[in-house]
Every structure is written in structure tokens, then in C-alpha cells.
PDB file of C-alpha atoms in Angstrom:
ATOM      1  CA  MET A 102      23.414 -27.380 -19.964  1.00 45.00           C
ATOM      2  CA  LYS A 103      22.125 -28.800 -16.371  1.00 44.00           C
ATOM      3  CA  LYS A 104      23.627 -25.570 -14.800  1.00 45.00           C
ATOM      4  CA  ILE A 105      21.882 -23.394 -17.316  1.00 41.00           C
ATOM      5  CA  ILE A 106      18.436 -25.474 -16.518  1.00 40.00           C
ATOM      6  CA  PHE A 107      19.003 -25.249 -12.796  1.00 40.00           C
ATOM      7  CA  THR A 108      19.625 -21.707 -12.532  1.00 38.00           C
ATOM      8  CA  ALA A 109      16.413 -21.232 -14.751  1.00 38.00           C
ATOM      9  CA  LEU A 110      14.479 -23.128 -12.573  1.00 39.00           C
ATOM     10  CA  ILE A 111      16.060 -21.296  -9.270  1.00 43.00           C
ATOM     11  CA  PHE A 112      15.001 -18.079 -11.149  1.00 42.00           C
ATOM     12  CA  ALA A 113      11.662 -18.970 -11.989  1.00 42.00           C
ATOM     13  CA  SER A 114      10.678 -20.137  -8.571  1.00 43.00           C
ATOM     14  CA  ILE A 115      11.936 -16.812  -7.158  1.00 44.00           C
ATOM     15  CA  LEU A 116       9.727 -14.835  -9.424  1.00 43.00           C
ATOM     16  CA  ILE A 117       6.747 -16.783  -8.839  1.00 41.00           C
ATOM     17  CA  GLN A 118       7.386 -16.617  -4.615  1.00 43.00           C
ATOM     18  CA  VAL A 119       7.733 -12.568  -5.341  1.00 43.00           C
ATOM     19  CA  LYS A 120       4.491 -12.718  -7.515  1.00 43.00           C
ATOM     20  CA  ALA A 121       2.811 -14.678  -4.897  1.00 45.00           C
ATOM     21  CA  GLN A 122       3.661 -11.961  -2.158  1.00 66.00           C
ATOM     22  CA  SER A 123       2.386  -9.260  -4.061  1.00 89.00           C
ATOM     23  CA  VAL A 124      -1.382  -9.256  -3.095  1.00 95.00           C
ATOM     24  CA  PHE A 125      -2.186  -5.858  -4.934  1.00 97.00           C
ATOM     25  CA  THR A 126      -1.476  -6.314  -8.492  1.00 97.00           C
ATOM     26  CA  THR A 127      -4.138  -3.940 -10.081  1.00 97.00           C
ATOM     27  CA  VAL A 128      -6.336  -0.955  -9.248  1.00 97.00           C
ATOM     28  CA  PRO A 129      -9.680  -1.901  -8.286  1.00 96.00           C
ATOM     29  CA  VAL A 130     -12.546   0.590  -8.496  1.00 95.00           C
ATOM     30  CA  VAL A 131     -15.649  -0.014  -6.496  1.00 92.00           C
ATOM     31  CA  ASN A 132     -18.550   2.371  -7.145  1.00 94.00           C
ATOM     32  CA  GLY A 133     -16.603   4.925  -8.850  1.00 95.00           C
ATOM     33  CA  LYS A 134     -13.812   4.829  -6.165  1.00 97.00           C
ATOM     34  CA  VAL A 135     -10.593   3.352  -6.027  1.00 98.00           C
ATOM     35  CA  VAL A 136     -10.599   0.864  -2.979  1.00 98.00           C
ATOM     36  CA  PHE A 137      -7.972  -1.715  -2.145  1.00 98.00           C
ATOM     37  CA  GLN A 138      -8.942  -4.530   0.250  1.00 97.00           C
ATOM     38  CA  GLN A 139      -7.230  -7.573   1.179  1.00 97.00           C
ATOM     39  CA  PHE A 140      -8.297 -10.030   4.109  1.00 96.00           C
ATOM     40  CA  ILE A 141      -5.320 -11.388   6.285  1.00 95.00           C
ATOM     41  CA  HIS A 142      -5.739 -14.756   7.654  1.00 91.00           C
ATOM     42  CA  ILE A 143      -5.037 -15.055  11.408  1.00 89.00           C
ATOM     43  CA  ASP A 144      -3.855 -18.029  12.771  1.00 79.00           C
ATOM     44  CA  GLN A 145      -6.829 -19.151  15.638  1.00 82.00           C
ATOM     45  CA  GLU A 146      -4.392 -19.416  18.639  1.00 86.00           C
ATOM     46  CA  PHE A 147      -4.900 -15.900  19.075  1.00 85.00           C
ATOM     47  CA  SER A 148      -8.227 -14.359  20.533  1.00 90.00           C
ATOM     48  CA  ASN A 149      -9.807 -11.711  19.396  1.00 91.00           C
ATOM     49  CA  ASP A 150      -8.537  -9.381  22.019  1.00 93.00           C
ATOM     50  CA  GLN A 151      -4.994 -10.638  21.417  1.00 93.00           C
ATOM     51  CA  ARG A 152      -5.277  -9.860  17.827  1.00 93.00           C
ATOM     52  CA  TYR A 153      -6.335  -6.377  18.581  1.00 96.00           C
ATOM     53  CA  ALA A 154      -3.726  -5.649  20.935  1.00 95.00           C
ATOM     54  CA  LEU A 155      -1.159  -6.814  18.102  1.00 94.00           C
ATOM     55  CA  LEU A 156      -2.665  -4.374  15.656  1.00 96.00           C
ATOM     56  CA  TYR A 157      -3.048  -1.753  18.273  1.00 96.00           C
ATOM     57  CA  LYS A 158       0.685  -1.899  19.369  1.00 95.00           C
ATOM     58  CA  TRP A 159       1.400  -2.132  15.621  1.00 95.00           C
ATOM     59  CA  GLY A 160      -0.123   0.994  14.791  1.00 94.00           C
ATOM     60  CA  LYS A 161       1.257   2.911  17.734  1.00 93.00           C
ATOM     61  CA  ASP A 162       4.765   1.699  16.791  1.00 92.00           C
ATOM     62  CA  ASN A 163       4.459   2.584  13.126  1.00 90.00           C
ATOM     63  CA  TYR A 164       2.080   5.669  13.076  1.00 89.00           C
ATOM     64  CA  ALA A 165       2.069   7.303  16.363  1.00 84.00           C
ATOM     65  CA  ARG A 166       5.486   9.235  15.784  1.00 82.00           C
ATOM     66  CA  ASN A 167       5.143   9.397  11.922  1.00 79.00           C
ATOM     67  CA  PRO A 168       5.517  13.031  11.172  1.00 78.00           C
ATOM     68  CA  LEU A 169       3.655  12.688   7.805  1.00 79.00           C
ATOM     69  CA  LEU A 170       0.927  11.178   9.808  1.00 81.00           C
ATOM     70  CA  SER A 171      -2.495  13.227   9.686  1.00 86.00           C
ATOM     71  CA  GLY A 172      -4.442  11.260  12.197  1.00 92.00           C
ATOM     72  CA  ILE A 173      -4.963   7.589  13.649  1.00 93.00           C
ATOM     73  CA  ARG A 174      -8.100   6.487  15.690  1.00 95.00           C
ATOM     74  CA  PHE A 175      -8.115   3.399  17.750  1.00 96.00           C
ATOM     75  CA  ASP A 176     -11.630   1.976  18.332  1.00 97.00           C
ATOM     76  CA  ASP A 177     -11.464  -0.436  20.908  1.00 96.00           C
ATOM     77  CA  LYS A 178     -15.208  -1.830  20.676  1.00 96.00           C
ATOM     78  CA  ALA A 179     -15.099  -2.496  17.263  1.00 96.00           C
ATOM     79  CA  ARG A 180     -11.318  -3.639  17.281  1.00 97.00           C
ATOM     80  CA  THR A 181     -10.210  -1.341  14.335  1.00 97.00           C
ATOM     81  CA  ILE A 182      -7.609   1.124  13.604  1.00 97.00           C
ATOM     82  CA  THR A 183      -7.955   4.182  10.864  1.00 97.00           C
ATOM     83  CA  VAL A 184      -5.009   5.961   9.943  1.00 96.00           C
ATOM     84  CA  SER A 185      -4.528   8.622   7.511  1.00 95.00           C
ATOM     85  CA  SER A 186      -1.273   9.317   6.479  1.00 94.00           C
ATOM     86  CA  LYS A 187       1.141  10.269   3.557  1.00 94.00           C
ATOM     87  CA  ILE A 188       4.497   9.049   2.004  1.00 94.00           C
ATOM     88  CA  GLU A 189       6.880  10.298  -0.460  1.00 94.00           C
ATOM     89  CA  LEU A 190       7.106   7.939  -3.503  1.00 95.00           C
ATOM     90  CA  LEU A 191       9.980   7.746  -5.722  1.00 93.00           C
ATOM     91  CA  LEU A 192       8.796   6.940  -9.088  1.00 93.00           C
ATOM     92  CA  PRO A 193      10.610   4.724 -11.633  1.00 93.00           C
ATOM     93  CA  GLN A 194      12.988   6.733 -13.858  1.00 92.00           C
ATOM     94  CA  ASN A 195      10.805   7.802 -17.076  1.00 90.00           C
ATOM     95  CA  SER A 196      12.025   8.033 -20.628  1.00 91.00           C
ATOM     96  CA  ASN A 197      13.912  11.197 -20.099  1.00 91.00           C
ATOM     97  CA  GLY A 198      15.842   9.754 -17.166  1.00 92.00           C
ATOM     98  CA  VAL A 199      13.962  11.446 -14.739  1.00 89.00           C
ATOM     99  CA  ARG A 200      12.656  10.061 -11.273  1.00 91.00           C
ATOM    100  CA  GLU A 201       9.828  12.010  -9.950  1.00 91.00           C
ATOM    101  CA  LYS A 202       8.597  12.315  -6.647  1.00 92.00           C
ATOM    102  CA  VAL A 203       5.109  12.200  -5.800  1.00 95.00           C
ATOM    103  CA  ILE A 204       3.543  12.716  -2.236  1.00 95.00           C
ATOM    104  CA  MET A 205       0.647   9.982  -1.724  1.00 96.00           C
ATOM    105  CA  ASN A 206      -2.078  10.650   0.712  1.00 96.00           C
ATOM    106  CA  TYR A 207      -4.077   7.583   1.880  1.00 97.00           C
ATOM    107  CA  ARG A 208      -6.371   6.526   4.440  1.00 97.00           C
ATOM    108  CA  PHE A 209      -6.393   2.960   5.704  1.00 97.00           C
ATOM    109  CA  ASP A 210      -8.636   0.855   8.142  1.00 97.00           C
ATOM    110  CA  ALA A 211      -7.419  -2.695   9.628  1.00 98.00           C
ATOM    111  CA  THR A 212     -10.208  -4.285  11.326  1.00 97.00           C
ATOM    112  CA  ILE A 213      -9.753  -7.365  13.346  1.00 96.00           C
ATOM    113  CA  THR A 214     -12.649 -10.177  12.590  1.00 93.00           C
ATOM    114  CA  ASN A 215     -13.222 -13.605  13.820  1.00 90.00           C
ATOM    115  CA  THR A 216     -10.766 -15.430  11.324  1.00 89.00           C
ATOM    116  CA  GLY A 217      -8.273 -12.489  10.624  1.00 93.00           C
ATOM    117  CA  CYS A 218      -7.865  -8.789   9.807  1.00 96.00           C
ATOM    118  CA  MET A 219      -9.511  -6.938   6.763  1.00 97.00           C
ATOM    119  CA  LEU A 220      -7.044  -4.144   5.388  1.00 98.00           C
ATOM    120  CA  VAL A 221      -8.933  -1.402   3.427  1.00 98.00           C
ATOM    121  CA  VAL A 222      -7.025   1.372   1.940  1.00 98.00           C
ATOM    122  CA  ARG A 223      -8.998   4.435   0.636  1.00 97.00           C
ATOM    123  CA  ASP A 224      -8.970   8.117  -0.193  1.00 97.00           C
ATOM    124  CA  VAL A 225      -5.707   7.986  -2.292  1.00 98.00           C
ATOM    125  CA  THR A 226      -4.599  11.184  -3.725  1.00 97.00           C
ATOM    126  CA  TYR A 227      -1.294  12.677  -4.989  1.00 96.00           C
ATOM    127  CA  GLN A 228       0.599  15.708  -4.866  1.00 92.00           C
ATOM    128  CA  ASN A 229       3.304  16.050  -7.555  1.00 79.00           C
ATOM    129  CA  SER A 230       5.499  18.730  -6.129  1.00 62.00           C
ATOM    130  CA  GLN A 231       8.137  18.805  -8.969  1.00 58.00           C
ATOM    131  CA  SER A 232       5.428  19.831 -11.314  1.00 51.00           C
ATOM    132  CA  PRO A 233       6.563  23.023 -13.008  1.00 49.00           C
ATOM    133  CA  ASN A 234       2.583  24.313 -12.300  1.00 46.00           C
ATOM    134  CA  SER A 235       3.073  24.009  -8.546  1.00 45.00           C
ATOM    135  CA  SER A 236       4.286  27.192  -7.516  1.00 51.00           C
ATOM    136  CA  PHE A 237       3.265  27.505  -3.792  1.00 55.00           C
ATOM    137  CA  PHE A 238       0.559  24.767  -3.467  1.00 58.00           C
ATOM    138  CA  PRO A 239       1.001  21.575  -5.457  1.00 68.00           C
ATOM    139  CA  LYS A 240      -2.061  20.249  -7.295  1.00 84.00           C
ATOM    140  CA  THR A 241      -3.824  17.304  -6.031  1.00 90.00           C
ATOM    141  CA  PHE A 242      -4.663  14.516  -7.995  1.00 93.00           C
ATOM    142  CA  THR A 243      -7.218  11.550  -7.080  1.00 96.00           C
ATOM    143  CA  ALA A 244      -6.476   7.971  -7.678  1.00 97.00           C
ATOM    144  CA  GLU A 245      -9.293   7.680 -10.099  1.00 97.00           C
ATOM    145  CA  GLU A 246      -8.014  10.174 -12.610  1.00 95.00           C
ATOM    146  CA  THR A 247      -4.386   9.263 -11.939  1.00 96.00           C
ATOM    147  CA  ILE A 248      -3.766   5.450 -11.408  1.00 97.00           C
ATOM    148  CA  THR A 249      -6.794   3.532 -12.984  1.00 97.00           C
ATOM    149  CA  PRO A 250      -6.440   1.523 -16.348  1.00 96.00           C
ATOM    150  CA  ALA A 251      -9.053   4.174 -17.638  1.00 96.00           C
ATOM    151  CA  ALA A 252      -7.077   7.471 -16.609  1.00 96.00           C
ATOM    152  CA  ILE A 253      -3.537   5.722 -17.948  1.00 96.00           C
ATOM    153  CA  SER A 254      -5.040   4.840 -21.181  1.00 96.00           C
ATOM    154  CA  ALA A 255      -6.576   8.254 -21.423  1.00 96.00           C
ATOM    155  CA  VAL A 256      -3.174  10.017 -21.818  1.00 95.00           C
ATOM    156  CA  SER A 257       0.074   9.450 -23.867  1.00 94.00           C
ATOM    157  CA  GLY A 258       3.611  10.291 -23.706  1.00 93.00           C
ATOM    158  CA  LEU A 259       5.272  11.372 -20.336  1.00 91.00           C
ATOM    159  CA  ASP A 260       1.719  11.724 -18.832  1.00 93.00           C
ATOM    160  CA  LYS A 261       1.284   8.202 -19.600  1.00 94.00           C
ATOM    161  CA  GLU A 262       4.515   7.358 -18.389  1.00 95.00           C
ATOM    162  CA  PHE A 263       3.923   9.448 -14.882  1.00 94.00           C
ATOM    163  CA  ARG A 264       0.737   7.903 -14.412  1.00 95.00           C
ATOM    164  CA  THR A 265       1.861   4.194 -15.082  1.00 96.00           C
ATOM    165  CA  ASN A 266       5.064   5.049 -12.854  1.00 96.00           C
ATOM    166  CA  THR A 267       2.624   6.219 -10.098  1.00 96.00           C
ATOM    167  CA  GLN A 268       0.337   3.188 -10.347  1.00 97.00           C
ATOM    168  CA  LYS A 269       3.314   0.923  -9.835  1.00 97.00           C
ATOM    169  CA  SER A 270       5.033   2.849  -7.168  1.00 97.00           C
ATOM    170  CA  THR A 271       1.468   2.708  -5.282  1.00 98.00           C
ATOM    171  CA  LEU A 272       1.077  -1.143  -5.752  1.00 98.00           C
ATOM    172  CA  PHE A 273       4.532  -1.499  -4.460  1.00 97.00           C
ATOM    173  CA  TYR A 274       3.913   0.486  -1.299  1.00 97.00           C
ATOM    174  CA  LEU A 275       0.469  -1.331  -0.555  1.00 98.00           C
ATOM    175  CA  ASN A 276       2.033  -4.414  -0.772  1.00 98.00           C
ATOM    176  CA  GLU A 277       4.982  -3.478   1.488  1.00 97.00           C
ATOM    177  CA  LEU A 278       2.012  -2.245   4.012  1.00 96.00           C
ATOM    178  CA  TYR A 279       0.053  -5.365   3.680  1.00 97.00           C
ATOM    179  CA  ASP A 280       3.347  -7.346   4.154  1.00 96.00           C
ATOM    180  CA  ASP A 281       4.192  -5.321   7.389  1.00 95.00           C
ATOM    181  CA  LEU A 282       0.789  -5.857   8.881  1.00 95.00           C
ATOM    182  CA  SER A 283       0.519  -9.431   7.994  1.00 95.00           C
ATOM    183  CA  LYS A 284       4.004 -10.250   9.977  1.00 94.00           C
ATOM    184  CA  ILE A 285       2.541  -8.964  13.094  1.00 91.00           C
ATOM    185  CA  PHE A 286       0.052 -11.982  13.281  1.00 87.00           C
ATOM    186  CA  ASN A 287       2.766 -14.510  12.381  1.00 79.00           C
ATOM    187  CA  LEU A 288       5.104 -14.246  15.003  1.00 62.00           C
ATOM    188  CA  GLY A 289       6.201 -17.502  15.887  1.00 49.00           C
ATOM    189  CA  LYS A 290       6.534 -18.397  12.095  1.00 49.00           C
TER     190      LYS A 290
END
């Protein structure tokens, strides 16, 4: 009995830790647009110039040679990077046993402030290249019409599964992006 309780406690603590690491758990809509924002606190041992140098290096290392990169801009004066890129998301299996792939286009800004780094992800769109209607040019869907609670509740069946799975994969990817960016500011920890 003690073994079962101990195992349950360990499992619960793991779940709490995983949940605590997920900063993007819902799809926020600001003025009719999907905009993900999260602030990363940075230890005060770094100056703003050191923080920006870390951000600049991270941006170059992770995006400069990325074949899916649309554009990257560094603003040294404002201490900001803006990245436009895309990623292929493999969605969870649907009720028909199919795992669809979706191309997610997105833009994000990472800006150094006096106390940290502000991450803002916006202009999210999707292309479902496996759609039967996508002959040469796949159809593009906005985040607003795909992953918001209103968009998901407006459909049913496989369409609802597709939108729900796209939302799950988007949130998972954005949490990975946040974690990756956060790590550069916690080098010695």
C-alpha cells in the first residue's frame, strides 16, 4: 500500500512540474487576433547589453541557417529580434487513426527589457498540405479561424478533431520555443 501511495505521489509531482513548465495553455485573443505573450524574468547579474548579446546569439544559432526561415531582423538599438518562420507540426492521431501534418507559419518578437525578455508570437497561420483540396497551393487558415475556442466549438467531427489537434500541437511547440529561449538566460543554473 505504501508503495502505491509513494508511486502516486511521484507521478502527481511529475505532472505538476510538467504543467508548471507549460506557460502557453490557452489561445489568447487580443483585439480579434491570436497573440501569445510571455515574459521571461532574467537574473539581474546580466546587463541589458549582455542580455541582448545572448538573445542575438540565440537568434543567429537557431534561425540564421534554418531553411524554413522567412526572415530575421535584429534591432540593436531597441534590443529586439523579429523572426518570421515556419515549422511542420505532426498532429496527434485522429479517430480515424490518421496523423496529419500541418505547416505553421508564425512571427515572433523577443525584446530585452530592464528586468527580462518579452516574447510575443503573432501572425500564426496554417497550411494543411495533406488536404484533398490542396492541389498545387495548399489553403491557408488563420489561427483565429482554426485554434481559438470559438473556432473549435463552431465545427464537429473530424474538423473539430483537426482544429483541436492543431491547437494542442501549436501550444506544445510554443512551450518548446519559450523553454529554449528561457534557457539562454539561465546559463549557470
